[in-house]
Amino acid sequence: MEPAIAPVQPLCRKGLTQAFGAYVLWGLLPLYFAFLAHVTAWEVVAMRILGSVVLLGAIILMLGRWEKLRSVLANRRTIAMLMASAALISVNWLVYIWAVQHHQVLAASLGYFLNPLVNVLLGVTLLGERLNRVQGAAIALAAAGVAVLASGAGAALWISLALAFSFGFYGLVRKLAPVESLEGLGIETAILTPFAAGWMFWQAGHGGVALGSDAATTTLLLTAGAITAVPLLLFAAAARRLPLTVLGLIQYLAPTMQFVLAISVFGEVMTTAHLICFSLIWAGLVLFAGNSWIGSRRRAVAAG
């Protein structure tokens, strides 16, 4: 028994390290974007795209995965799906950066708390997946929380829903697209590159861009590619090494960190409507995560 079990442990530890690294970086993103509050969200997104395409292109070449990339490019259906996912992730980035820059980090964190439950909803309605009673109760609690926020403090609710559904549909498209994460993200950023570059050139002649205005701003904008690509690549690597239930539990780390930052660093006010909404959503997440964990344990026992 010992030789069969021993090799598994380092692999799991590596996956956990990668997962925590990805979600901690995502949790700290509001701080990065706050330093760029004087830069328009459009320019920040453009620099994320341009920086990512350069970094990902270099990684693909270094890893010798050009042939894999070419095979994906030859598939028109896959390219069409990646065009859709590229549009969705660009909307997600734009809304998120705008939210941070306009002191709506609470609304942004709410969006990512909702995202796992939106994924379930999309799976049921579009993929024909079935919910058990506990999962249905979790969705109902989250829906009740959103209803409370909409009735009591709904001015920024559009941010939460836009983030949750744009990332939810992005995940759905990427789930259905037959492409690995590195090549997929590389093609997505390549699709968006002409738009990002065109916007930067146009803006440079119509009011100017922040890139090059001062050393600190330029440095931050030039690191946007790494800030974007590194956590996504860590997440992709962790997904190959960890059960989805474990990864699903860890994913709540990022919005929790954003929630804490919103109150402690950005000074946002937690209203009664926020408190009730978050409490209902957290209750739904506990039900959902606990049910998923128990289900995975039962399957493991049955398989073993």
Tab-separated table of C-alpha atoms in Angstrom:
chain	number	residue	atom	x	y	z
A	1	MET	CA	0.000	0.000	0.000
A	2	GLU	CA	2.790	2.482	0.815
A	3	PRO	CA	4.373	2.630	-2.673
A	4	ALA	CA	0.950	3.221	-4.264
A	5	ILE	CA	-0.032	6.079	-1.942
A	6	ALA	CA	3.241	7.953	-1.443
A	7	PRO	CA	3.567	9.547	-4.914
A	8	VAL	CA	0.096	11.102	-4.687
A	9	GLN	CA	0.857	13.398	-1.754
A	10	PRO	CA	3.445	15.748	-3.376
A	11	LEU	CA	1.171	16.088	-6.419
A	12	CYS	CA	-1.756	17.184	-4.269
A	13	ARG	CA	0.391	19.649	-2.327
A	14	LYS	CA	1.613	21.191	-5.569
A	15	GLY	CA	-1.954	21.521	-6.835
A	16	LEU	CA	-3.072	23.135	-3.581
A	17	THR	CA	-0.181	25.602	-3.730
A	18	GLN	CA	-1.082	26.529	-7.290
A	19	ALA	CA	-4.774	26.920	-6.446
A	20	PHE	CA	-4.132	29.086	-3.396
A	21	GLY	CA	-1.628	31.144	-5.404
A	22	ALA	CA	-4.197	31.805	-8.131
A	23	TYR	CA	-6.997	32.806	-5.786
A	24	VAL	CA	-4.796	34.920	-3.510
A	25	LEU	CA	-3.614	36.874	-6.552
A	26	TRP	CA	-7.207	37.320	-7.706
A	27	GLY	CA	-8.186	38.360	-4.184
A	28	LEU	CA	-5.537	41.087	-4.181
A	29	LEU	CA	-6.446	42.464	-7.613
A	30	PRO	CA	-8.488	45.382	-6.188
A	31	LEU	CA	-5.284	46.809	-4.692
A	32	TYR	CA	-3.536	46.689	-8.073
A	33	PHE	CA	-6.418	48.373	-9.888
A	34	ALA	CA	-6.777	50.968	-7.130
A	35	PHE	CA	-3.243	52.172	-7.923
A	36	LEU	CA	-4.473	52.694	-11.490
A	37	ALA	CA	-7.595	54.639	-10.478
A	38	HIS	CA	-6.387	57.612	-12.541
A	39	VAL	CA	-6.283	55.451	-15.694
A	40	THR	CA	-9.474	54.689	-17.602
A	41	ALA	CA	-10.790	51.145	-17.334
A	42	TRP	CA	-10.606	50.912	-21.138
A	43	GLU	CA	-6.864	51.519	-21.153
A	44	VAL	CA	-6.248	49.069	-18.319
A	45	VAL	CA	-8.172	46.357	-20.197
A	46	ALA	CA	-6.289	47.174	-23.398
A	47	MET	CA	-2.956	46.800	-21.607
A	48	ARG	CA	-4.090	43.541	-20.000
A	49	ILE	CA	-4.810	42.195	-23.472
A	50	LEU	CA	-1.618	43.435	-25.113
A	51	GLY	CA	0.590	42.330	-22.235
A	52	SER	CA	-1.080	38.923	-22.034
A	53	VAL	CA	-0.752	38.143	-25.739
A	54	VAL	CA	2.992	38.834	-25.633
A	55	LEU	CA	3.542	36.799	-22.458
A	56	LEU	CA	1.368	33.873	-23.541
A	57	GLY	CA	2.933	33.822	-27.005
A	58	ALA	CA	6.386	33.585	-25.429
A	59	ILE	CA	5.251	30.774	-23.100
A	60	ILE	CA	3.715	28.806	-25.987
A	61	LEU	CA	6.950	29.086	-27.963
A	62	MET	CA	9.146	28.160	-24.981
A	63	LEU	CA	7.037	25.100	-24.193
A	64	GLY	CA	7.022	24.003	-27.818
A	65	ARG	CA	3.231	24.050	-28.103
A	66	TRP	CA	3.047	25.833	-31.454
A	67	GLU	CA	1.714	22.719	-33.183
A	68	LYS	CA	-1.136	22.450	-30.686
A	69	LEU	CA	-1.928	26.102	-31.316
A	70	ARG	CA	-1.959	25.570	-35.082
A	71	SER	CA	-4.356	22.636	-34.779
A	72	VAL	CA	-6.776	24.798	-32.797
A	73	LEU	CA	-6.511	27.630	-35.328
A	74	ALA	CA	-7.522	25.201	-38.090
A	75	ASN	CA	-10.852	24.463	-36.380
A	76	ARG	CA	-13.393	27.140	-37.353
A	77	ARG	CA	-15.968	26.048	-34.793
A	78	THR	CA	-13.432	26.300	-31.959
A	79	ILE	CA	-12.305	29.728	-33.156
A	80	ALA	CA	-15.929	30.917	-33.200
A	81	MET	CA	-16.351	29.712	-29.621
A	82	LEU	CA	-13.139	31.454	-28.556
A	83	MET	CA	-14.339	34.676	-30.181
A	84	ALA	CA	-17.423	34.469	-27.968
A	85	SER	CA	-15.376	33.685	-24.851
A	86	ALA	CA	-12.974	36.543	-25.671
A	87	ALA	CA	-15.888	38.981	-25.799
A	88	LEU	CA	-17.247	37.677	-22.493
A	89	ILE	CA	-13.931	37.881	-20.624
A	90	SER	CA	-13.278	41.402	-21.934
A	91	VAL	CA	-16.677	42.529	-20.622
A	92	ASN	CA	-15.876	40.864	-17.290
A	93	TRP	CA	-12.512	42.632	-17.036
A	94	LEU	CA	-13.969	46.000	-17.979
A	95	VAL	CA	-16.821	45.830	-15.458
A	96	TYR	CA	-14.518	44.609	-12.680
A	97	ILE	CA	-11.917	47.333	-13.187
A	98	TRP	CA	-14.631	50.006	-13.425
A	99	ALA	CA	-16.161	48.708	-10.187
A	100	VAL	CA	-12.877	48.881	-8.276
A	101	GLN	CA	-12.069	52.339	-9.611
A	102	HIS	CA	-15.526	53.584	-8.594
A	103	HIS	CA	-15.397	52.151	-5.051
A	104	GLN	CA	-17.755	49.245	-5.718
A	105	VAL	CA	-15.523	46.401	-4.476
A	106	LEU	CA	-18.374	45.003	-2.365
A	107	ALA	CA	-20.513	44.670	-5.470
A	108	ALA	CA	-17.610	43.025	-7.300
A	109	SER	CA	-17.019	40.503	-4.526
A	110	LEU	CA	-20.740	39.718	-4.482
A	111	GLY	CA	-20.520	38.893	-8.183
A	112	TYR	CA	-17.827	36.294	-7.593
A	113	PHE	CA	-19.659	34.842	-4.595
A	114	LEU	CA	-22.621	34.380	-6.927
A	115	ASN	CA	-20.539	32.884	-9.738
A	116	PRO	CA	-20.418	29.242	-8.490
A	117	LEU	CA	-24.199	29.232	-8.132
A	118	VAL	CA	-24.630	30.847	-11.554
A	119	ASN	CA	-22.482	28.029	-12.957
A	120	VAL	CA	-24.909	25.506	-11.486
A	121	LEU	CA	-27.873	27.430	-12.880
A	122	LEU	CA	-26.333	27.469	-16.366
A	123	GLY	CA	-25.560	23.771	-16.126
A	124	VAL	CA	-29.181	22.993	-15.307
A	125	THR	CA	-30.810	25.284	-17.855
A	126	LEU	CA	-28.406	24.887	-20.782
A	127	LEU	CA	-26.649	21.552	-20.310
A	128	GLY	CA	-29.516	19.536	-18.879
A	129	GLU	CA	-27.736	18.847	-15.588
A	130	ARG	CA	-29.895	17.952	-12.606
A	131	LEU	CA	-29.937	19.446	-9.109
A	132	ASN	CA	-30.567	17.537	-5.928
A	133	ARG	CA	-32.664	19.097	-3.175
A	134	VAL	CA	-29.712	20.569	-1.290
A	135	GLN	CA	-28.303	22.223	-4.415
A	136	GLY	CA	-31.761	23.572	-5.245
A	137	ALA	CA	-32.010	25.041	-1.757
A	138	ALA	CA	-28.581	26.678	-2.214
A	139	ILE	CA	-29.716	28.344	-5.437
A	140	ALA	CA	-32.939	29.509	-3.750
A	141	LEU	CA	-31.003	31.093	-0.875
A	142	ALA	CA	-28.725	32.950	-3.303
A	143	ALA	CA	-31.718	34.162	-5.316
A	144	ALA	CA	-33.349	35.408	-2.115
A	145	GLY	CA	-30.171	37.291	-1.234
A	146	VAL	CA	-30.064	39.014	-4.618
A	147	ALA	CA	-33.753	39.916	-4.287
A	148	VAL	CA	-33.088	41.552	-0.902
A	149	LEU	CA	-30.200	43.560	-2.315
A	150	ALA	CA	-32.221	44.571	-5.361
A	151	SER	CA	-35.025	45.902	-3.158
A	152	GLY	CA	-32.835	47.546	-0.527
A	153	ALA	CA	-29.573	48.596	-2.130
A	154	GLY	CA	-29.767	47.704	-5.776
A	155	ALA	CA	-27.926	50.646	-7.333
A	156	ALA	CA	-24.790	48.550	-7.895
A	157	LEU	CA	-26.527	45.208	-8.350
A	158	TRP	CA	-25.879	45.350	-12.099
A	159	ILE	CA	-22.149	45.071	-11.354
A	160	SER	CA	-22.585	41.850	-9.373
A	161	LEU	CA	-24.894	40.284	-11.951
A	162	ALA	CA	-22.727	41.377	-14.901
A	163	LEU	CA	-19.618	39.860	-13.313
A	164	ALA	CA	-21.346	36.637	-12.244
A	165	PHE	CA	-23.056	35.980	-15.581
A	166	SER	CA	-20.219	37.137	-17.865
A	167	PHE	CA	-17.758	34.851	-16.076
A	168	GLY	CA	-20.375	32.109	-15.835
A	169	PHE	CA	-21.017	32.143	-19.587
A	170	TYR	CA	-17.260	32.435	-20.183
A	171	GLY	CA	-16.722	29.258	-18.169
A	172	LEU	CA	-19.549	27.547	-20.054
A	173	VAL	CA	-18.054	28.374	-23.458
A	174	ARG	CA	-14.566	27.320	-22.373
A	175	LYS	CA	-15.984	24.067	-20.986
A	176	LEU	CA	-17.520	23.264	-24.358
A	177	ALA	CA	-14.592	24.467	-26.478
A	178	PRO	CA	-12.132	21.625	-27.250
A	179	VAL	CA	-8.976	23.563	-26.378
A	180	GLU	CA	-6.511	23.573	-23.487
A	181	SER	CA	-6.231	26.582	-21.206
A	182	LEU	CA	-2.890	27.964	-22.447
A	183	GLU	CA	-3.736	27.829	-26.133
A	184	GLY	CA	-7.290	28.997	-25.485
A	185	LEU	CA	-6.241	32.047	-23.501
A	186	GLY	CA	-3.538	32.826	-26.051
A	187	ILE	CA	-6.047	32.791	-28.915
A	188	GLU	CA	-8.585	34.825	-26.912
A	189	THR	CA	-6.059	37.572	-26.276
A	190	ALA	CA	-4.893	37.421	-29.907
A	191	ILE	CA	-8.506	37.918	-31.046
A	192	LEU	CA	-8.817	40.965	-28.785
A	193	THR	CA	-5.392	42.400	-29.660
A	194	PRO	CA	-6.430	44.364	-32.797
A	195	PHE	CA	-9.218	46.045	-30.823
A	196	ALA	CA	-6.907	46.838	-27.892
A	197	ALA	CA	-4.126	48.148	-30.127
A	198	GLY	CA	-6.573	50.139	-32.237
A	199	TRP	CA	-8.098	51.739	-29.162
A	200	MET	CA	-4.651	52.668	-27.794
A	201	PHE	CA	-3.612	54.288	-31.093
A	202	TRP	CA	-6.922	56.141	-31.409
A	203	GLN	CA	-6.813	57.338	-27.815
A	204	ALA	CA	-3.202	58.468	-28.174
A	205	GLY	CA	-4.368	60.947	-30.808
A	206	HIS	CA	-7.552	61.984	-28.983
A	207	GLY	CA	-6.634	63.031	-25.472
A	208	GLY	CA	-3.644	60.817	-24.862
A	209	VAL	CA	-2.987	57.647	-22.895
A	210	ALA	CA	-1.588	57.141	-19.410
A	211	LEU	CA	1.123	54.775	-20.695
A	212	GLY	CA	4.373	56.729	-20.622
A	213	SER	CA	2.952	59.559	-18.516
A	214	ASP	CA	5.122	58.675	-15.503
A	215	ALA	CA	7.356	55.810	-14.396
A	216	ALA	CA	5.002	54.328	-11.777
A	217	THR	CA	1.934	54.276	-14.036
A	218	THR	CA	3.896	52.883	-16.972
A	219	THR	CA	5.390	50.110	-14.836
A	220	LEU	CA	1.980	49.125	-13.493
A	221	LEU	CA	0.442	49.071	-16.978
A	222	LEU	CA	3.321	47.033	-18.414
A	223	THR	CA	2.821	44.393	-15.719
A	224	ALA	CA	-0.890	44.050	-16.565
A	225	GLY	CA	-0.189	41.052	-18.794
A	226	ALA	CA	1.543	39.114	-16.028
A	227	ILE	CA	-1.140	40.141	-13.517
A	228	THR	CA	-3.720	38.692	-15.908
A	229	ALA	CA	-1.999	35.557	-17.184
A	230	VAL	CA	-0.171	34.210	-14.113
A	231	PRO	CA	-3.231	33.448	-11.921
A	232	LEU	CA	-5.077	31.988	-14.927
A	233	LEU	CA	-2.157	29.654	-15.659
A	234	LEU	CA	-1.843	28.698	-11.975
A	235	PHE	CA	-5.560	27.936	-11.925
A	236	ALA	CA	-5.300	25.795	-15.057
A	237	ALA	CA	-2.410	23.834	-13.567
A	238	ALA	CA	-4.256	23.333	-10.269
A	239	ALA	CA	-7.381	22.147	-12.087
A	240	ARG	CA	-5.377	19.258	-13.539
A	241	ARG	CA	-4.148	18.141	-10.117
A	242	LEU	CA	-7.082	18.705	-7.763
A	243	PRO	CA	-10.633	17.364	-7.619
A	244	LEU	CA	-13.153	19.957	-8.752
A	245	THR	CA	-14.829	19.870	-5.341
A	246	VAL	CA	-11.583	20.913	-3.638
A	247	LEU	CA	-10.993	23.607	-6.253
A	248	GLY	CA	-14.582	24.767	-5.827
A	249	LEU	CA	-14.102	25.247	-2.094
A	250	ILE	CA	-10.848	27.178	-2.553
A	251	GLN	CA	-12.439	29.513	-5.109
A	252	TYR	CA	-14.349	31.342	-2.364
A	253	LEU	CA	-11.021	32.655	-1.068
A	254	ALA	CA	-10.783	35.410	-3.712
A	255	PRO	CA	-14.192	37.065	-3.181
A	256	THR	CA	-13.738	36.717	0.598
A	257	MET	CA	-10.463	38.653	0.364
A	258	GLN	CA	-12.142	41.248	-1.846
A	259	PHE	CA	-14.982	41.550	0.647
A	260	VAL	CA	-12.515	42.175	3.512
A	261	LEU	CA	-10.564	44.703	1.423
A	262	ALA	CA	-13.762	46.560	0.516
A	263	ILE	CA	-14.576	47.200	4.175
A	264	SER	CA	-11.109	47.471	5.757
A	265	VAL	CA	-9.074	49.230	3.039
A	266	PHE	CA	-11.515	50.940	0.674
A	267	GLY	CA	-13.874	52.081	3.426
A	268	GLU	CA	-17.072	50.892	1.792
A	269	VAL	CA	-20.181	50.754	3.963
A	270	MET	CA	-21.872	47.453	4.762
A	271	THR	CA	-25.608	48.206	4.693
A	272	THR	CA	-28.321	46.028	6.221
A	273	ALA	CA	-29.330	44.918	2.725
A	274	HIS	CA	-25.715	43.919	2.018
A	275	LEU	CA	-25.523	41.991	5.282
A	276	ILE	CA	-28.730	40.039	4.625
A	277	CYS	CA	-27.754	39.404	1.001
A	278	PHE	CA	-24.258	38.145	1.796
A	279	SER	CA	-25.552	36.040	4.688
A	280	LEU	CA	-28.065	34.277	2.441
A	281	ILE	CA	-25.490	33.735	-0.295
A	282	TRP	CA	-22.898	32.417	2.169
A	283	ALA	CA	-25.512	30.045	3.580
A	284	GLY	CA	-26.223	28.857	0.045
A	285	LEU	CA	-22.516	28.402	-0.647
A	286	VAL	CA	-22.047	26.378	2.553
A	287	LEU	CA	-24.909	24.105	1.522
A	288	PHE	CA	-23.593	23.809	-2.020
A	289	ALA	CA	-19.956	23.195	-1.048
A	290	GLY	CA	-20.873	20.767	1.733
A	291	ASN	CA	-23.136	18.790	-0.559
A	292	SER	CA	-20.435	18.630	-3.246
A	293	TRP	CA	-17.853	17.488	-0.706
A	294	ILE	CA	-20.077	14.766	0.703
A	295	GLY	CA	-20.947	13.603	-2.801
A	296	SER	CA	-17.284	13.342	-3.799
A	297	ARG	CA	-16.462	11.388	-0.629
A	298	ARG	CA	-19.283	8.945	-1.319
A	299	ARG	CA	-18.096	8.431	-4.891
A	300	ALA	CA	-14.547	7.873	-3.681
A	301	VAL	CA	-15.713	5.273	-1.156
A	302	ALA	CA	-17.833	3.541	-3.804
A	303	ALA	CA	-14.922	3.497	-6.265
A	304	GLY	CA	-12.453	2.270	-3.646
